[in-house]
């Protein structure tokens, strides 16, 4: 079994994925409370870090309760990446530095950042080596399966990352051209797990805890990374842990419990952000995710998408619970929590 470069509480760790605008400090704290073993910051520009851009440095803040935590950086200039890694190591002291070779966004790839690097594996290796020289922390990488269908070759990409010094590799088995379309090819994760000596994390299309168990069984990955599957359901990590440990999966929280967790999340954001009104508006997307699938959720979502302050949220939840839909939801969500299609 390949060894992780940092001590972890479980042999098969569950990671909260790096996600711009989502895997911020409050959500990372919440996911740690609900069973994520490791969290990663959203991707941060090496140039922004090097130039000590205030907004970028602000996103590097984290608390001790978030550890173990990785800081993810992106860029195509090995020197800038090395400078950024050195600054992050000295000033913020995370547990590892992750390099983003997966971001498909045009603004990033046109300067060869993110998955743009995958067109030039020599550059990928140069970046990993430069970053590894600049920090004593473990350097890990997150990659896609290739730039395009023609260049699809996750095993070669993984081997080149390992050869350059990556200590853990995460594969999201889609190409850049695919963006988020099609499905993640879990068989590519299995092939990379087989080919590499370092731990390989599987990522892509885990929507529920049973999906996480299925990925683990199909790929034999050393760990599992969850991104969109955590939206509005941070408890997915605890549920996945139950299944990994062979226990019956704990029930999905009922509607009142979901609202309580959403309010806890809101309080964490409120106490973390300097601009509470801006933060409340930003928080609307999480509220939409928390109420997804509830009876009459369209109406509820419309109300929640109009909030301008954190104070408005609780009243909307209370009115819902006391209204006709609340009763239906209380019955419905309880039934939904029997969804443990685990045996497969
Ligand atoms: C809103 C959003 C933001 C993301 N930001 C990042 C990022 O900053 N760095 C990164 O490596 N991947 C990022 N990703 C990709 C995810 O980490 C993950 O690889 C991808 O969503 C597939 O996993 P999933 O099917 O579990 O969502 C982002 C994805 C989403 C949906």
XYZ file of C-alpha atoms and ligand atoms in Angstrom:
375
model
C 0.000 0.000 0.000
C 1.567 3.372 -0.976
C 2.197 5.663 1.973
C 0.822 9.148 2.393
C 3.460 11.782 3.163
C 1.468 13.196 6.125
C -0.061 11.404 9.120
C -3.757 10.716 8.560
C -6.448 9.318 10.851
C -7.643 6.714 8.335
C -5.821 4.362 5.984
C -8.117 5.458 3.128
C -8.602 9.208 3.546
C -11.528 11.258 2.301
C -10.538 14.625 0.843
C -12.650 17.719 0.275
C -11.605 18.844 -3.224
C -10.161 22.244 -4.002
C -13.029 24.350 -5.366
C -12.908 28.019 -6.300
C -15.579 29.940 -4.412
C -16.610 26.865 -2.406
C -13.746 25.207 -0.507
C -13.243 28.364 1.548
C -12.355 28.334 5.234
C -15.924 28.074 6.655
C -16.918 25.231 4.337
C -13.621 23.476 4.956
C -14.246 23.678 8.716
C -17.741 22.292 8.280
C -16.570 19.387 6.104
C -13.851 18.554 8.642
C -16.606 18.381 11.297
C -18.561 15.997 9.072
C -15.783 13.564 8.362
C -13.497 14.989 5.662
C -9.988 13.852 6.661
C -8.135 16.383 4.527
C -9.140 19.670 2.924
C -7.575 21.771 0.181
C -7.904 25.493 -0.506
C -9.285 26.706 -3.781
C -6.625 27.247 -6.461
C -4.593 30.381 -5.934
C -2.503 32.135 -8.536
C 1.240 31.860 -8.001
C 1.636 35.360 -9.407
C -0.958 36.690 -6.964
C 0.825 35.050 -4.038
C 4.247 36.193 -5.178
C 3.056 39.781 -5.568
C 1.320 39.501 -2.203
C -2.011 40.452 -3.717
C -4.294 41.172 -0.760
C -7.311 39.203 -2.005
C -5.123 36.179 -2.758
C -3.354 36.242 0.609
C -6.740 36.573 2.314
C -7.776 33.258 0.774
C -4.726 31.619 2.344
C -6.040 32.103 5.875
C -7.021 28.932 7.705
C -7.466 27.772 11.274
C -5.811 24.899 13.159
C -9.115 22.973 13.143
C -8.874 22.692 9.355
C -5.645 20.674 9.417
C -4.482 18.668 7.628
C -4.821 21.204 4.845
C -3.169 21.671 1.481
C -2.769 24.977 -0.328
C -3.336 24.652 -4.046
C -1.401 26.885 -6.411
C -1.470 27.305 -10.169
C 0.675 28.952 -12.798
C 2.910 28.096 -15.725
C 6.130 29.818 -14.680
C 8.281 27.445 -12.587
C 10.092 30.348 -10.881
C 6.836 32.029 -9.865
C 5.444 28.718 -8.655
C 8.591 28.150 -6.581
C 8.391 31.650 -5.057
C 4.731 31.138 -4.233
C 5.408 27.758 -2.615
C 8.231 29.239 -0.530
C 6.051 32.113 0.695
C 3.115 29.825 1.471
C 5.425 27.489 3.382
C 7.066 30.236 5.429
C 4.052 32.350 6.222
C 1.054 29.996 6.259
C 2.634 26.608 6.977
C 0.029 24.268 5.509
C 0.556 20.501 5.615
C 1.257 20.201 1.892
C 1.337 22.176 -1.336
C -0.849 20.978 -4.194
C -0.258 21.971 -7.804
C -3.256 22.453 -10.049
C -2.843 20.847 -13.463
C -6.555 20.396 -13.933
C -8.311 23.745 -14.194
C -10.096 23.941 -17.569
C -11.114 27.622 -17.412
C -10.123 29.635 -20.504
C -8.623 32.555 -18.590
C -6.267 30.123 -16.817
C -5.324 27.738 -19.636
C -4.596 30.470 -22.157
C -1.571 31.358 -20.044
C -0.763 27.635 -19.787
C -1.946 27.412 -16.186
C -4.073 24.566 -14.822
C -4.779 21.880 -17.423
C -3.013 24.086 -19.994
C 0.249 22.623 -18.674
C -0.862 19.148 -19.726
C 0.064 20.043 -23.325
C 3.696 20.079 -22.243
C 4.662 17.376 -19.755
C 8.233 18.705 -19.694
C 6.838 21.922 -18.246
C 4.716 19.948 -15.763
C 7.868 18.255 -14.490
C 9.832 21.496 -14.375
C 7.102 23.045 -12.241
C 6.946 20.087 -9.841
C 10.736 20.078 -9.450
C 10.917 23.847 -8.901
C 8.140 23.756 -6.311
C 9.681 20.725 -4.554
C 13.024 22.544 -4.264
C 11.314 25.604 -2.778
C 9.513 23.879 0.092
C 10.183 21.182 2.650
C 6.481 20.275 2.557
C 5.167 17.369 0.485
C 4.215 18.479 -3.028
C 1.136 16.853 -4.536
C -0.542 17.269 -7.933
C -4.074 17.285 -9.251
C -4.446 16.415 -12.911
C -7.001 15.668 -15.589
C -6.608 12.778 -18.038
C -5.098 15.009 -20.684
C -5.604 18.163 -22.653
C -7.770 16.658 -25.386
C -9.123 13.296 -26.482
C -6.081 12.843 -28.788
C -3.702 13.631 -25.935
C -5.592 11.521 -23.400
C -2.934 9.562 -21.468
C -3.451 9.651 -17.698
C -0.897 6.917 -16.972
C 1.930 8.787 -18.691
C 0.883 12.028 -17.004
C 0.835 10.286 -13.621
C 4.212 8.637 -14.144
C 5.786 11.942 -15.220
C 4.405 13.670 -12.099
C 5.705 10.882 -9.866
C 9.081 10.945 -11.577
C 9.370 14.708 -10.956
C 8.707 14.273 -7.232
C 4.947 14.426 -6.656
C 4.115 12.659 -3.400
C 0.383 12.144 -4.071
C -1.538 12.389 -7.339
C -5.238 13.140 -7.737
C -6.833 12.191 -11.031
C -10.061 13.709 -12.298
C -10.472 11.444 -15.320
C -11.837 13.894 -17.842
C -9.873 15.847 -20.438
C -9.738 19.622 -20.504
C -11.809 19.632 -23.684
C -14.551 17.736 -21.873
C -14.746 20.394 -19.157
C -17.490 18.789 -17.010
C -19.373 16.908 -19.754
C -19.556 13.156 -20.179
C -18.679 10.986 -17.253
C -15.489 10.584 -15.307
C -13.736 7.406 -16.504
C -13.055 5.599 -13.269
C -11.192 2.846 -15.159
C -8.493 5.434 -15.843
C -8.116 5.940 -12.093
C -7.687 2.171 -11.708
C -4.986 2.169 -14.410
C -3.070 5.019 -12.767
C -3.351 3.391 -9.334
C -1.869 0.242 -10.867
C 0.986 2.076 -12.612
C 2.183 4.421 -9.845
C 3.978 3.797 -6.553
C 2.690 6.956 -4.845
C -0.856 7.227 -3.423
C -3.430 8.064 -6.088
C -6.683 9.801 -5.125
C -9.753 9.125 -7.211
C -12.011 12.041 -8.054
C -15.033 12.609 -10.252
C -18.794 12.093 -10.197
C -19.189 10.979 -6.586
C -22.694 12.197 -5.798
C -23.401 10.050 -2.755
C -21.576 7.952 -0.183
C -22.397 4.696 -2.013
C -20.705 6.230 -5.104
C -17.564 6.764 -3.008
C -17.569 3.106 -1.977
C -18.117 2.031 -5.574
C -15.199 4.153 -6.745
C -12.985 2.725 -4.025
C -13.871 -0.839 -4.987
C -13.541 -0.264 -8.728
C -10.274 1.665 -8.665
C -8.450 0.577 -5.481
C -7.520 4.244 -5.061
C -5.510 5.138 -1.945
C -8.060 7.832 -1.092
C -11.164 9.519 -2.428
C -11.686 13.201 -3.230
C -15.173 14.677 -3.338
C -16.082 18.017 -4.916
C -19.668 18.694 -6.077
C -21.038 15.793 -4.020
C -20.344 17.852 -0.894
C -22.585 20.737 -2.006
C -25.361 21.093 0.548
C -24.464 17.728 2.073
C -21.178 17.908 4.015
C -22.291 14.757 5.872
C -21.412 12.756 2.726
C -17.957 12.268 4.275
C -19.291 10.676 7.500
C -21.603 8.513 5.445
C -18.767 7.384 3.174
C -16.635 6.594 6.220
C -19.415 4.382 7.579
C -19.450 2.426 4.350
C -15.653 2.208 4.115
C -15.607 0.802 7.655
C -18.341 -1.722 6.852
C -20.971 -0.082 9.098
C -24.537 0.692 8.051
C -24.568 4.188 6.598
C -25.901 6.797 9.007
C -29.192 8.393 7.951
C -29.224 11.473 5.749
C -30.215 14.394 8.003
C -33.901 15.232 7.946
C -35.109 18.656 6.909
C -34.877 20.339 10.335
C -31.361 18.985 10.816
C -30.351 20.128 7.336
C -31.541 23.634 8.152
C -29.608 23.563 11.416
C -26.432 22.570 9.561
C -27.034 25.280 6.955
C -27.389 27.831 9.791
C -24.190 26.570 11.445
C -22.468 27.013 8.097
C -23.939 30.525 7.778
C -22.628 31.442 11.250
C -19.148 30.232 10.345
C -19.204 32.402 7.221
C -20.590 35.394 9.098
C -17.847 35.266 11.695
C -15.127 34.706 9.092
C -15.905 37.308 6.428
C -15.154 40.997 6.849
C -18.101 42.062 4.674
C -21.175 40.240 6.073
C -23.606 41.576 3.464
C -21.412 40.542 0.524
C -20.862 37.211 2.259
C -24.623 36.667 2.696
C -25.177 37.246 -1.020
C -22.310 34.856 -1.822
C -23.852 32.334 0.561
C -27.085 32.114 -1.471
C -25.614 29.368 -3.652
C -25.005 27.153 -0.589
C -28.582 27.775 0.570
C -29.865 26.609 -2.806
C -27.828 23.420 -2.437
C -29.058 22.746 1.112
C -32.711 22.811 0.067
C -32.342 20.883 -3.189
C -34.878 18.083 -3.450
C -37.167 19.305 -0.647
C -40.907 19.567 -1.350
C -41.674 22.949 -2.944
C -37.952 23.684 -3.024
C -38.333 26.011 -6.032
C -40.295 28.467 -3.963
C -38.002 28.094 -0.982
C -34.964 28.613 -3.183
C -36.420 31.789 -4.659
C -36.830 33.220 -1.153
C -33.348 32.171 -0.116
C -31.816 33.568 -3.294
C -33.162 36.970 -2.317
C -31.521 37.189 1.122
C -29.169 40.080 1.738
C -28.329 39.357 5.361
C -27.676 36.218 7.374
C -30.465 37.221 9.774
C -33.132 36.580 7.113
C -32.291 32.904 6.653
C -33.589 31.503 9.922
C -37.030 33.110 9.528
C -37.391 31.603 6.042
C -36.483 28.168 7.362
C -38.879 28.505 10.320
C -41.766 29.575 8.086
C -41.108 26.621 5.808
C -41.028 24.127 8.680
C -44.264 25.493 10.098
C -46.053 25.564 6.744
C -47.676 22.722 4.798
C -44.468 21.862 2.948
C -42.562 21.495 6.174
C -44.697 18.562 7.231
C -44.314 16.907 3.844
C -40.586 17.499 3.989
C -40.311 16.062 7.468
C -41.936 12.873 6.242
C -40.244 12.869 2.806
C -36.651 13.406 3.783
C -36.875 10.788 6.483
C -37.989 8.327 3.804
C -35.198 9.459 1.492
C -32.647 8.627 4.144
C -33.327 4.968 3.511
C -31.460 5.346 0.231
C -28.523 3.146 1.164
C -28.173 1.257 -2.109
C -24.892 0.063 -0.761
C -24.745 -3.603 -1.420
C -23.923 -3.120 -5.132
C -17.216 25.266 -8.430
C -15.997 24.442 -8.708
C -14.745 24.990 -8.500
C -13.593 24.221 -8.724
N -12.376 24.767 -8.450
C -11.269 23.970 -8.519
C -10.007 24.446 -8.068
O -9.865 25.582 -7.584
N -8.937 23.598 -8.169
C -9.058 22.320 -8.672
O -8.078 21.583 -8.723
N -10.239 21.864 -9.102
C -11.337 22.633 -9.016
N -12.558 22.124 -9.377
C -12.644 20.718 -9.827
C -12.967 19.788 -8.664
O -11.963 19.818 -7.686
C -13.152 18.329 -9.157
O -11.973 17.880 -9.754
C -14.283 18.189 -10.162
O -15.408 18.962 -9.800
C -14.716 16.727 -10.309
O -15.109 16.187 -9.071
P -16.670 16.023 -8.637
O -17.320 15.210 -9.719
O -16.607 15.346 -7.298
O -17.271 17.387 -8.624
C -13.705 22.888 -9.199
C -14.978 22.355 -9.427
C -16.111 23.096 -9.172
C -17.471 22.472 -9.409
